[in-house]
Tab-separated table of C-alpha atoms in Angstrom:
chain	number	residue	atom	x	y	z
A	157	MET	CA	-1.674	23.266	8.815
A	158	SER	CA	-3.692	19.886	8.637
A	159	ASP	CA	-2.576	17.072	10.898
A	160	ARG	CA	-1.607	15.139	7.796
A	161	LYS	CA	0.753	17.797	6.752
A	162	GLU	CA	2.045	18.630	10.508
A	163	TYR	CA	2.424	14.972	10.323
A	164	LEU	CA	5.171	14.362	7.226
A	165	ASN	CA	6.587	17.740	8.286
A	166	LYS	CA	7.891	16.752	11.847
A	167	ILE	CA	8.957	13.286	10.345
A	168	HIS	CA	11.234	15.588	7.973
A	169	GLU	CA	12.339	17.854	10.556
A	170	PHE	CA	13.199	15.120	12.821
A	171	TYR	CA	15.443	13.348	11.090
A	172	GLU	CA	17.190	16.935	9.276
A	173	HIS	CA	17.637	17.736	12.677
A	174	LYS	CA	19.040	14.648	13.809
A	175	LEU	CA	21.544	14.738	10.592
A	176	ARG	CA	22.660	17.955	11.374
A	177	SER	CA	23.068	17.152	14.954
A	178	GLN	CA	25.597	14.179	14.097
A	179	LEU	CA	27.188	16.342	11.641
A	180	LYS	CA	28.499	19.302	13.471
A	181	ASP	CA	28.602	19.840	17.062
A	182	LYS	CA	27.288	23.670	16.849
A	183	TYR	CA	23.994	22.015	16.076
A	184	SER	CA	23.685	19.294	19.088
A	185	GLN	CA	22.456	21.700	21.264
A	186	CYS	CA	19.987	24.754	21.315
A	187	ASN	CA	21.289	27.907	22.561
A	188	THR	CA	19.619	27.848	25.700
A	189	CYS	CA	20.065	24.273	26.568
A	190	ASP	CA	22.902	22.920	28.586
A	191	GLN	CA	22.136	19.014	27.432
A	192	LYS	CA	22.464	17.630	24.133
A	193	LYS	CA	19.346	16.759	21.948
A	194	GLU	CA	17.960	14.022	21.930
A	195	PHE	CA	16.347	11.749	18.668
A	196	ILE	CA	14.629	8.969	20.443
A	197	GLU	CA	13.326	6.250	17.776
A	198	GLU	CA	10.980	4.327	19.860
A	199	ASP	CA	8.420	1.201	19.010
A	200	GLY	CA	5.478	3.347	17.149
A	201	LYS	CA	7.117	6.779	18.308
A	202	LEU	CA	9.854	9.544	17.519
A	203	ILE	CA	10.743	11.753	20.426
A	204	TYR	CA	12.987	14.852	19.834
A	205	SER	CA	14.402	16.369	23.131
A	206	CYS	CA	16.541	18.752	23.844
A	207	GLY	CA	18.451	16.870	26.292
A	208	SER	CA	16.413	17.497	29.575
A	209	LYS	CA	14.024	15.730	31.799
A	210	SER	CA	11.916	18.759	32.732
A	211	GLY	CA	11.384	22.361	31.221
A	212	LYS	CA	11.527	24.007	28.081
A	213	CYS	CA	14.458	22.002	27.431
A	214	ALA	CA	12.788	18.985	27.924
A	215	GLU	CA	10.597	16.733	24.799
A	216	GLN	CA	9.758	19.189	22.352
A	217	TYR	CA	7.257	16.831	20.667
A	218	ILE	CA	6.426	13.119	20.003
A	219	ILE	CA	5.313	11.743	16.492
A	220	ASN	CA	2.952	9.261	16.873
A	221	LEU	CA	3.825	6.443	13.733
A	222	ALA	CA	1.214	5.877	11.647
A	223	LYS	CA	0.180	1.994	12.053
A	224	TYR	CA	-0.684	-0.558	9.359
A	225	ILE	CA	-1.181	-3.912	8.522
A	226	TYR	CA	0.036	-6.350	5.915
A	227	TYR	CA	-3.310	-7.525	4.093
A	228	PRO	CA	-2.250	-10.694	2.124
A	229	LEU	CA	-0.709	-11.900	5.858
A	230	MET	CA	-3.999	-10.770	7.471
A	231	LYS	CA	-5.862	-12.390	4.750
A	232	GLN	CA	-4.202	-15.823	5.454
A	233	GLU	CA	-4.725	-15.325	9.240
A	234	ILE	CA	-8.500	-15.031	8.963
A	235	ASP	CA	-8.441	-18.295	6.189
A	236	GLU	CA	-7.063	-20.154	8.575
A	237	GLN	CA	-8.947	-19.323	11.830
A	238	LEU	CA	-12.389	-19.679	9.807
A	239	HIS	CA	-11.256	-23.034	8.288
A	240	TYR	CA	-9.863	-24.422	11.731
A	241	TYR	CA	-13.071	-23.545	14.072
A	242	LEU	CA	-14.453	-26.565	15.280
A	243	ASP	CA	-17.951	-27.457	14.156
A	244	LEU	CA	-19.523	-27.452	17.331
A	245	ASP	CA	-23.229	-27.480	15.363
A	246	LYS	CA	-22.606	-31.447	14.617
A	247	LEU	CA	-21.868	-31.844	18.779
A	248	LYS	CA	-25.299	-30.189	20.142
A	249	ASN	CA	-27.094	-33.468	19.471
A	250	TYR	CA	-24.233	-34.945	22.356
A	251	ILE	CA	-23.396	-32.177	24.835
A	252	ASP	CA	-24.351	-29.109	25.977
A	253	VAL	CA	-22.201	-26.287	23.560
A	254	ASP	CA	-24.902	-23.587	23.322
A	255	LYS	CA	-22.621	-21.185	25.159
A	256	GLU	CA	-19.389	-22.193	23.266
A	257	LEU	CA	-21.973	-22.406	19.653
A	258	LYS	CA	-22.927	-18.621	20.650
A	259	GLU	CA	-19.456	-17.269	21.071
A	260	GLN	CA	-17.923	-19.109	17.654
A	261	GLU	CA	-20.590	-17.705	15.542
A	262	ILE	CA	-19.875	-13.996	17.004
A	263	SER	CA	-16.271	-14.796	16.474
A	264	ILE	CA	-16.789	-16.011	13.095
A	265	THR	CA	-19.224	-12.889	12.244
A	266	LYS	CA	-16.676	-10.593	13.462
A	267	PHE	CA	-13.657	-12.143	11.010
A	268	HIS	CA	-16.020	-12.119	8.667
A	269	LYS	CA	-16.565	-8.567	9.102
A	270	LEU	CA	-13.283	-7.701	9.589
A	271	TYR	CA	-11.775	-9.611	5.831
A	272	ASN	CA	-15.127	-7.737	4.547
A	273	LYS	CA	-13.906	-4.303	5.768
A	274	SER	CA	-10.579	-5.027	4.973
A	275	LYS	CA	-10.682	-6.207	1.416
A	276	LYS	CA	-12.654	-3.271	0.262
A	277	GLU	CA	-9.666	-0.640	1.509
A	278	TYR	CA	-7.397	-3.262	-0.225
A	279	ASN	CA	-9.446	-3.045	-3.473
A	280	LYS	CA	-9.714	0.953	-3.315
A	281	GLN	CA	-6.355	1.857	-2.379
A	282	ASN	CA	-5.348	-0.216	-5.550
A	283	HIS	CA	-7.660	0.458	-7.884
A	284	ILE	CA	-8.633	-3.015	-8.276
A	285	LYS	CA	-11.669	-2.351	-10.116
A	286	SER	CA	-10.379	-0.459	-12.454
A	287	ARG	CA	-7.453	-2.613	-13.053
A	288	SER	CA	-9.440	-5.678	-13.680
A	289	SER	CA	-11.724	-3.029	-16.381
A	290	SER	CA	-8.330	-2.573	-17.806
A	291	ILE	CA	-7.070	-6.013	-18.341
A	292	LYS	CA	-10.713	-7.449	-19.550
A	293	LYS	CA	-11.127	-4.419	-21.906
A	294	MET	CA	-7.344	-5.725	-23.344
A	295	TYR	CA	-8.220	-9.361	-23.704
A	296	SER	CA	-11.906	-8.228	-25.621
A	297	THR	CA	-9.185	-6.018	-27.686
A	298	ARG	CA	-6.826	-8.986	-28.500
A	299	ILE	CA	-9.733	-11.437	-29.537
A	300	LEU	CA	-10.637	-8.734	-32.345
A	301	ASP	CA	-7.007	-7.899	-33.536
A	302	LYS	CA	-6.137	-11.709	-33.428
A	303	ILE	CA	-9.443	-12.080	-35.656
A	304	LYS	CA	-8.402	-9.407	-37.822
A	305	GLN	CA	-4.719	-10.714	-38.294
A	306	GLN	CA	-6.831	-14.210	-39.519
A	307	GLN	CA	-8.232	-12.304	-42.380
A	308	ILE	CA	-5.214	-10.475	-43.453
A	309	LEU	CA	-3.205	-13.883	-43.547
A	310	LYS	CA	-6.210	-15.193	-45.470
A	311	GLU	CA	-6.614	-12.116	-47.930
A	312	ILE	CA	-2.261	-12.466	-48.387
A	313	SER	CA	-2.746	-16.136	-49.676
A	314	SER	CA	-5.570	-15.570	-51.983
A	315	LYS	CA	-4.060	-16.163	-55.686
A	316	ASP	CA	-5.522	-12.691	-56.736
A	317	ILE	CA	-3.856	-10.251	-54.920
A	318	THR	CA	-1.080	-8.017	-55.979
A	319	GLU	CA	2.222	-7.477	-54.649
A	320	GLU	CA	1.662	-4.363	-53.737
A	321	LYS	CA	-1.815	-4.892	-51.972
A	322	LYS	CA	0.421	-8.124	-50.266
A	323	GLN	CA	3.027	-6.170	-48.740
A	324	ASP	CA	0.265	-3.422	-47.431
A	325	LEU	CA	-1.217	-6.531	-45.786
A	326	TYR	CA	1.961	-7.445	-44.305
A	327	ARG	CA	2.390	-3.910	-42.698
A	328	GLU	CA	-0.969	-4.163	-41.470
A	329	TYR	CA	-0.360	-6.871	-39.882
A	330	ILE	CA	2.927	-6.401	-38.175
A	331	GLY	CA	1.281	-2.862	-36.969
A	332	ILE	CA	-1.295	-4.738	-35.239
A	333	ASN	CA	1.368	-7.195	-33.516
A	334	GLN	CA	2.713	-3.905	-32.411
A	335	LYS	CA	-0.661	-2.720	-31.218
A	336	ILE	CA	-0.677	-6.038	-29.213
A	337	LYS	CA	2.447	-5.646	-27.697
A	338	GLU	CA	1.941	-1.974	-26.662
A	339	ASP	CA	-1.359	-2.561	-25.171
A	340	TYR	CA	-0.085	-5.219	-23.244
A	341	GLU	CA	3.236	-3.362	-22.096
A	342	SER	CA	0.527	-0.629	-20.559
A	343	VAL	CA	-1.674	-3.021	-18.863
A	344	ILE	CA	1.244	-4.542	-17.388
A	345	LYS	CA	2.584	-0.890	-16.030
A	346	GLU	CA	-0.675	-0.092	-14.688
A	347	THR	CA	-1.531	-2.967	-12.826
A	348	GLU	CA	2.207	-4.214	-11.457
A	349	THR	CA	2.200	-2.105	-8.395
A	350	ILE	CA	0.377	-3.241	-5.765
A	351	ASP	CA	0.393	-1.293	-2.161
A	352	PRO	CA	0.067	-4.418	0.647
A	353	TYR	CA	-0.272	-1.950	3.671
A	354	LEU	CA	-3.594	-1.058	4.952
A	355	LEU	CA	-3.593	2.023	7.314
A	356	ILE	CA	-5.267	1.063	10.422
A	357	GLU	CA	-4.528	4.272	12.243
A	358	GLU	CA	-3.167	7.860	11.309
A	359	GLY	CA	-0.150	9.425	12.437
A	360	SER	CA	0.053	12.391	14.835
A	361	VAL	CA	2.157	14.707	16.540
A	362	THR	CA	1.647	15.846	20.206
A	363	ASN	CA	4.093	19.331	20.398
A	364	LYS	CA	5.063	19.996	24.059
A	365	GLN	CA	7.917	22.416	24.295
A	366	THR	CA	9.146	25.591	21.100
A	367	THR	CA	12.508	25.666	22.456
A	368	TYR	CA	14.343	24.429	19.451
A	369	LYS	CA	12.375	26.515	16.991
A	370	GLU	CA	13.917	29.710	18.669
A	371	THR	CA	17.652	28.644	17.887
A	372	LEU	CA	19.153	25.587	16.210
A	373	THR	CA	23.015	26.480	17.297
A	374	LYS	CA	24.765	27.284	20.524
A	375	LYS	CA	26.189	30.460	20.374
């Protein structure tokens, strides 16, 4: 089993067993354990225990939850740091700021690297390039559709046009309107969902005991 699959399975298992133990007493203990199961939710961790402090009825496994950052907030904080950095270079002719200047340059470089890396990951997971391409394509197509509609209106206003031809042109004009609407809705649907959270650390599972696997009920 891959680490990712085991991680997701264990999260599902943790909450499934927790719910069982809360609904019926017979699921609250393992067959060989005297204590009740514990489902501990700590900051960044989920711990499944059979209730004891040590031995086979102690902690069964620990789920180390994946860590994420909120990209918009991180970007804002980086922008603020870069914007409010004191321009020490202007002071170097008056006071000795060489050390501080070097430290500032190192910090600025680190912020730029962090920003560029996170932006690349954000754009990748949200398919920003393909979204942008779809939007540009829609607007280019819309311009051509509008030009075609103008041509149709010009034909309709012609004195030599028959009533039958005029009706055909009206239907074509309305058809283009419908196409423009559908193209717009399609792009909106494609681009409306954005995931602002970036994964910075994968989740993992630390297996410790297997008592919980042997039995789920106390006989």
